[in-house]
Amino acid sequence: MVLFVIFCPIVAAMLIMVGAPARKTALAASVSAFAAALFLLLSFDHNQTDFQRVTSFTISPEWHLSFTTGVDGLSLVMVLLATIVTLAAVWFTGTVERQENAFYACLLFISGGAIGAFASIDLFFFYAFHELALIPTFLLIGIWGSGNRVAAAWKITIYLAIGSFILLLGLILLYQSLPVAARSFDIRALDAAARLGQISAGAQRHVYLLLLTGFGILISLFPFHTWAPEAYASAPAPAAMLHAGVLKKFGLYGLLRLAVPLLPEGAHHWANLLVVLLLCNIIYVGLVTIAQKRLDWMLGYSSVMHMGYIFLGIASATVLSMTGAVILMFAHGLSIALLFALAGELRERTGTLIFDELGGLGKVMPFASLAFGFGVFAAIGLPGLANFAGEIMIFFGAFKNGWEMNRFHIFQIATALALWGVVISTVYMLRAYRKTFMGTMDERWKGIVDLRFSLRLPIAVLIGALLCYGFFPQSFVRIVTPAFRTDLVTNKR
Amino acid sequence: MTITAPELEIAVLVIGMAILLLEAFATKIDRRILAFVAIAGLALVLMASFFVSPSASTSQATGFWSFYTADRLSIFFKQFSLLTTIFVLILMTDYAPVLRSSFPGTSLQAGLGEFFTLPIFTCVGLMSLVSAIDFVFIFVSLELVTISFYVLVSFTRRNPSTLEAGTKYLVLSALSTAFLVYGIAWIFGVTGQTNLQQIAEALANPATDRTGALLGMVLILVALGFKIAAVPFQIWVPDVYQGAPTPVTAFLSVGSKAAGFVVLIRVVQPFLVLPQTERLIAAIALLTLIYGNLAALPQANLKRLLAYSSIAHAGYLLIGVACFDTSAIGFYLAAYLLMTLLSFAVLIIVAQQTGEEIADFDGLAKRSPFLAFAMLIGMISLAGVPFTAGFLGKFFIFYVAIAQHQTALVVVGVVTVGCGFYYYLKVIRAMYWQSADKIDKIAVNGVSRLAISALIIATIWLGVYPQPILDALKR
């Protein structure tokens, strides 16, 4: 079943490349992948903490390399997120003016790559599947992008390529830091070795730094974030939805899956650095976001800023904050996809996303205005929407903190400062909402029509999921928490 | 019946002679038939090569076997050379129309016979080169390769740039040969041996003059640096690659380079006792990586871009040599064979319609989705995207480099991979983003389509399942 979820989009993309009807095939693939992911969720065995539905094909015995897939709570949530956003993105694509087949194939490759990375238990395929998205992203932004698409496409591609090769070095170093007999690319074997303390503290520090840099570039951690807003602003809406909503979560998933549980010493050693960087993500990028004059750029920056909260959850390494980080990853994926989808529709109708030219669109587009409001409130973190559940868990967890030093320590300061991030995001989100949907409307926009009924459905799915897990986050917490080890070195201190 | 390794070379040599005779006496036939006869013959030899059982040579071997080894590595690279030659011959049949135009006034098929025969003799040279474990035999085989390349590089001699390429190749190649002979003389003077294993034993003896041996090794490194296009001996590469007929360029960049690396591995091994050797190779690798990748960035001509990319790949391979890991190098070369031949195959077909500039590939995705896809796979494999052979090649190279703590090489390697993404994706950008002036379809004949499909499948197959090559390289 896991294999079906992974290969459904990939096979569909190949069929589309050889000439199958693009939209129908893509929709069928994303609906069936979503259905399969739902099935995985419903049939998930809560009593089992290990990976479930594992299938394995040996590739190279001497390298202990095999194509192994399976899901535990953490990866299941991510797979679910990927399939929901894929469905929404494909649905929102509609007809593409030129090279329609290539567009859908690229979207499905990104989606299949992300799902494959989340569901791989083998490090090699975990890495390789993520890279599957690289070239399609380049093409999507380059061919169908808007604005400064050429520069944006180059920037994202080079950044991500270098980031992934740094990550690759980290993974190789991780593999080599194990004793020869224990070397394996299997995450379960690595985890067992880490529990036995087979990774020396020195090696943990090196590997963690490499992984943090590599994943950090992919997630747009503070000094490496400049590719993200530009790329998301120029990308066609479905590509931005998938990339900001799903693919960027790959790095966070990697940190949660590998860096913290396998390298607790390294995580502890570099925690202060990470806290400083993530505060820059929240405060500095937050202020930059306020200064934006275009909706698409503002959304791009806001997605960079929100990564800061998730980093806070990972850096503080308590079970509570890491669970919160996963919920926020899920919620942020849905809310940013919703916002990018609506921004894309707006751009299609008005041809501009500059705040000064927009305004009063709520009168002609009541549904879009309502949906955008939901997205805005979710992004701010209003109770009742899933983001709130994630953020509050992160803040509580970080304030309590995994390292449990007895004084007023850096994590408490960081939490206090990060709370101001909520204020900052309230400012820019509400301002964007006011400038776009409220106020006086320009004469030009009188003829604009609201979203078609068929487009309201994916929006409703996204909002429904946000509300559902906003009111019942416990259903996710129950799945996710067992995936985290409660015996982390950090938790014992 | 058992087949021994030297019989493979003899068989290829016989095929070459037979084709020459056939051309001389059967003047009426379409010369392209000769190419297909040669391809069929080489394919048979390739199949036979799988029945050769490898045997490691010992330092006590005498007579012929003190010159010649039939170990696993050499068998693997004999198969490699045969496969390369087969693909080059296929590329040459595609290139035949271009060749006609450069022989004006004579019959339509003038020169085609030699054009198809020379690669076979080069192949014999490559095959014996990878088996050579004695400096005398290395020299003789290397000359067989080089001399047939002299002719091949300047084959379309009416074209001024080809003539320039031929002259450059001739002069610099002769110079590098001189370095080789001088180095061999020094080493023979110091150790009294030409057999590599006996040299190793002599060098292990503390009484041997190490300074003289080092000088000899450096001189030989210069000569081999020329063959593998390592910086600072790479000056000839861009002009020769650009000027030579495209199938010959492909042959140069794959066959000549692979053989150069095999010889390098064999020659370096005895000298590993000298502490300078590893540092020297690491320094050359660094320079090659930086120069090859940076110089490739601004190129607008695809053939020239591939020339610089071949320098860049020599850099990654030299990381493997600096770490002395045969299987990483072998795998990288196998991957390099597939992706380079794939790129050249598409280049030859497209260049006949439009040209060799990257801008000539504009809108190829619309004119021929098949060729564009083939080029896409070739380029992402050269760049190192997972699920292609090129990625696994880089993976193994970086793996051994990290295992041996070659931090500088790893850091520079990663940065230059980033450069690589830029210039390889430039080609993808031209094919998929840009719109073309011409919109007529590009036809691909059946044999080329088959060859290109085989290369695409092999590139992806090796990227997912590398075990067959790793097994073949296991000592």
PDB file of C-alpha atoms in Angstrom, chain A residues 17 58-63 65 98-99 102 124-125 127-129 131-132 134-135 138-143 149-150 153-154 157-158 161-162 165-166 168-170 172-173 175-176 183 185, chain B residues 365-366 373 376 380 383-387 391-392 394-396 398-400 402-404 410-411 414-415 417-419 421-423 425-426 428-429 432-433 463-467 470-471 474:
ATOM      1  CA  MET A  17       4.766  12.059 -20.583  1.00  0.00           C
ATOM      2  CA  THR A  58      17.764  -5.597  -1.580  1.00  0.00           C
ATOM      3  CA  ILE A  59      19.860  -3.425  -3.868  1.00  0.00           C
ATOM      4  CA  SER A  60      23.425  -3.926  -2.739  1.00  0.00           C
ATOM      5  CA  PRO A  61      24.247  -6.344   0.085  1.00  0.00           C
ATOM      6  CA  GLU A  62      27.821  -5.122   0.522  1.00  0.00           C
ATOM      7  CA  TRP A  63      26.636  -1.549   1.062  1.00  0.00           C
ATOM      8  CA  LEU A  65      21.551  -0.814   0.733  1.00  0.00           C
ATOM      9  CA  ARG A  98       1.310  25.452 -23.303  1.00  0.00           C
ATOM     10  CA  GLN A  99       2.863  22.036 -22.762  1.00  0.00           C
ATOM     11  CA  ALA A 102       4.770  18.462 -19.086  1.00  0.00           C
ATOM     12  CA  PHE A 124      19.788   6.437   0.285  1.00  0.00           C
ATOM     13  CA  PHE A 125      16.286   6.447  -1.134  1.00  0.00           C
ATOM     14  CA  TYR A 127      17.744  11.296  -0.166  1.00  0.00           C
ATOM     15  CA  ALA A 128      17.282  10.234  -3.757  1.00  0.00           C
ATOM     16  CA  PHE A 129      13.505  10.641  -3.795  1.00  0.00           C
ATOM     17  CA  GLU A 131      16.110  15.021  -5.455  1.00  0.00           C
ATOM     18  CA  LEU A 132      13.523  13.754  -7.905  1.00  0.00           C
ATOM     19  CA  LEU A 134      14.784  19.217  -8.339  1.00  0.00           C
ATOM     20  CA  ILE A 135      14.550  19.259 -12.129  1.00  0.00           C
ATOM     21  CA  PHE A 138      13.438  24.126 -12.242  1.00  0.00           C
ATOM     22  CA  LEU A 139      11.223  23.530 -15.256  1.00  0.00           C
ATOM     23  CA  LEU A 140       7.986  24.576 -13.545  1.00  0.00           C
ATOM     24  CA  ILE A 141       9.368  27.927 -12.461  1.00  0.00           C
ATOM     25  CA  GLY A 142      11.339  28.431 -15.652  1.00  0.00           C
ATOM     26  CA  ILE A 143       8.661  27.611 -18.186  1.00  0.00           C
ATOM     27  CA  ARG A 149      11.334  33.614 -13.265  1.00  0.00           C
ATOM     28  CA  VAL A 150      14.747  33.000 -14.827  1.00  0.00           C
ATOM     29  CA  ALA A 153      14.648  29.205 -11.180  1.00  0.00           C
ATOM     30  CA  TRP A 154      18.437  29.295 -11.215  1.00  0.00           C
ATOM     31  CA  THR A 157      18.050  25.000  -8.288  1.00  0.00           C
ATOM     32  CA  ILE A 158      21.634  25.871  -7.402  1.00  0.00           C
ATOM     33  CA  ALA A 161      21.571  21.221  -5.404  1.00  0.00           C
ATOM     34  CA  ILE A 162      24.386  22.424  -3.175  1.00  0.00           C
ATOM     35  CA  PHE A 165      25.120  17.579  -1.731  1.00  0.00           C
ATOM     36  CA  ILE A 166      26.095  18.946   1.704  1.00  0.00           C
ATOM     37  CA  LEU A 168      24.767  13.824   1.170  1.00  0.00           C
ATOM     38  CA  LEU A 169      28.167  14.382   2.754  1.00  0.00           C
ATOM     39  CA  GLY A 170      26.477  14.416   6.147  1.00  0.00           C
ATOM     40  CA  ILE A 172      27.914   9.501   4.202  1.00  0.00           C
ATOM     41  CA  LEU A 173      29.728  10.712   7.314  1.00  0.00           C
ATOM     42  CA  TYR A 175      27.214   6.001   7.763  1.00  0.00           C
ATOM     43  CA  GLN A 176      30.968   5.961   8.263  1.00  0.00           C
ATOM     44  CA  ARG A 183      27.013   0.179   9.007  1.00  0.00           C
ATOM     45  CA  PHE A 185      21.520   2.817   5.405  1.00  0.00           C
TER      46      PHE A 185
ATOM     47  CA  ALA B 365      11.442  19.360 -26.669  1.00  0.00           C
ATOM     48  CA  LYS B 366       8.885  20.268 -29.326  1.00  0.00           C
ATOM     49  CA  PHE B 373      14.419  13.469 -23.120  1.00  0.00           C
ATOM     50  CA  LEU B 376      17.798  15.525 -20.347  1.00  0.00           C
ATOM     51  CA  ILE B 380      21.118  15.291 -15.228  1.00  0.00           C
ATOM     52  CA  ALA B 383      25.246  16.836 -13.166  1.00  0.00           C
ATOM     53  CA  GLY B 384      24.628  14.090 -10.614  1.00  0.00           C
ATOM     54  CA  VAL B 385      20.921  13.833  -9.942  1.00  0.00           C
ATOM     55  CA  PRO B 386      19.870  10.681  -8.064  1.00  0.00           C
ATOM     56  CA  PHE B 387      18.410   7.698  -9.893  1.00  0.00           C
ATOM     57  CA  PHE B 391      24.899  10.337  -9.138  1.00  0.00           C
ATOM     58  CA  LEU B 392      26.057   6.969  -7.854  1.00  0.00           C
ATOM     59  CA  LYS B 394      29.809  10.820  -7.475  1.00  0.00           C
ATOM     60  CA  PHE B 395      28.384   9.109  -4.394  1.00  0.00           C
ATOM     61  CA  PHE B 396      31.077   6.414  -4.395  1.00  0.00           C
ATOM     62  CA  PHE B 398      32.696  11.208  -2.225  1.00  0.00           C
ATOM     63  CA  TYR B 399      32.307   8.145  -0.037  1.00  0.00           C
ATOM     64  CA  VAL B 400      35.931   7.088  -0.386  1.00  0.00           C
ATOM     65  CA  ILE B 402      35.311  11.157   3.182  1.00  0.00           C
ATOM     66  CA  ALA B 403      36.524   7.784   4.423  1.00  0.00           C
ATOM     67  CA  GLN B 404      40.097   8.911   3.783  1.00  0.00           C
ATOM     68  CA  VAL B 410      35.374  16.966  -0.678  1.00  0.00           C
ATOM     69  CA  VAL B 411      34.663  20.652  -0.060  1.00  0.00           C
ATOM     70  CA  VAL B 414      30.689  19.817  -3.538  1.00  0.00           C
ATOM     71  CA  VAL B 415      31.051  23.437  -4.617  1.00  0.00           C
ATOM     72  CA  VAL B 417      28.965  20.064  -8.279  1.00  0.00           C
ATOM     73  CA  GLY B 418      26.927  23.232  -7.790  1.00  0.00           C
ATOM     74  CA  CYS B 419      28.682  24.814 -10.791  1.00  0.00           C
ATOM     75  CA  PHE B 421      24.268  21.988 -12.109  1.00  0.00           C
ATOM     76  CA  TYR B 422      24.367  25.429 -13.671  1.00  0.00           C
ATOM     77  CA  TYR B 423      26.030  24.568 -16.949  1.00  0.00           C
ATOM     78  CA  LEU B 425      20.907  22.739 -16.740  1.00  0.00           C
ATOM     79  CA  LYS B 426      21.626  25.452 -19.295  1.00  0.00           C
ATOM     80  CA  ILE B 428      17.915  21.583 -20.350  1.00  0.00           C
ATOM     81  CA  ARG B 429      16.765  25.178 -20.198  1.00  0.00           C
ATOM     82  CA  TYR B 432      12.483  22.986 -22.588  1.00  0.00           C
ATOM     83  CA  TRP B 433      12.092  26.707 -21.859  1.00  0.00           C
ATOM     84  CA  GLY B 463      21.522   4.593 -11.050  1.00  0.00           C
ATOM     85  CA  VAL B 464      19.084   2.369  -9.207  1.00  0.00           C
ATOM     86  CA  TYR B 465      20.862  -0.975  -9.269  1.00  0.00           C
ATOM     87  CA  PRO B 466      24.675  -0.595  -9.323  1.00  0.00           C
ATOM     88  CA  GLN B 467      25.429  -4.115  -8.119  1.00  0.00           C
ATOM     89  CA  LEU B 470      30.349  -3.401  -8.414  1.00  0.00           C
ATOM     90  CA  ASP B 471      30.505  -7.189  -8.713  1.00  0.00           C
ATOM     91  CA  LYS B 474      35.421  -6.723  -7.114  1.00  0.00           C
TER      92      LYS B 474
END
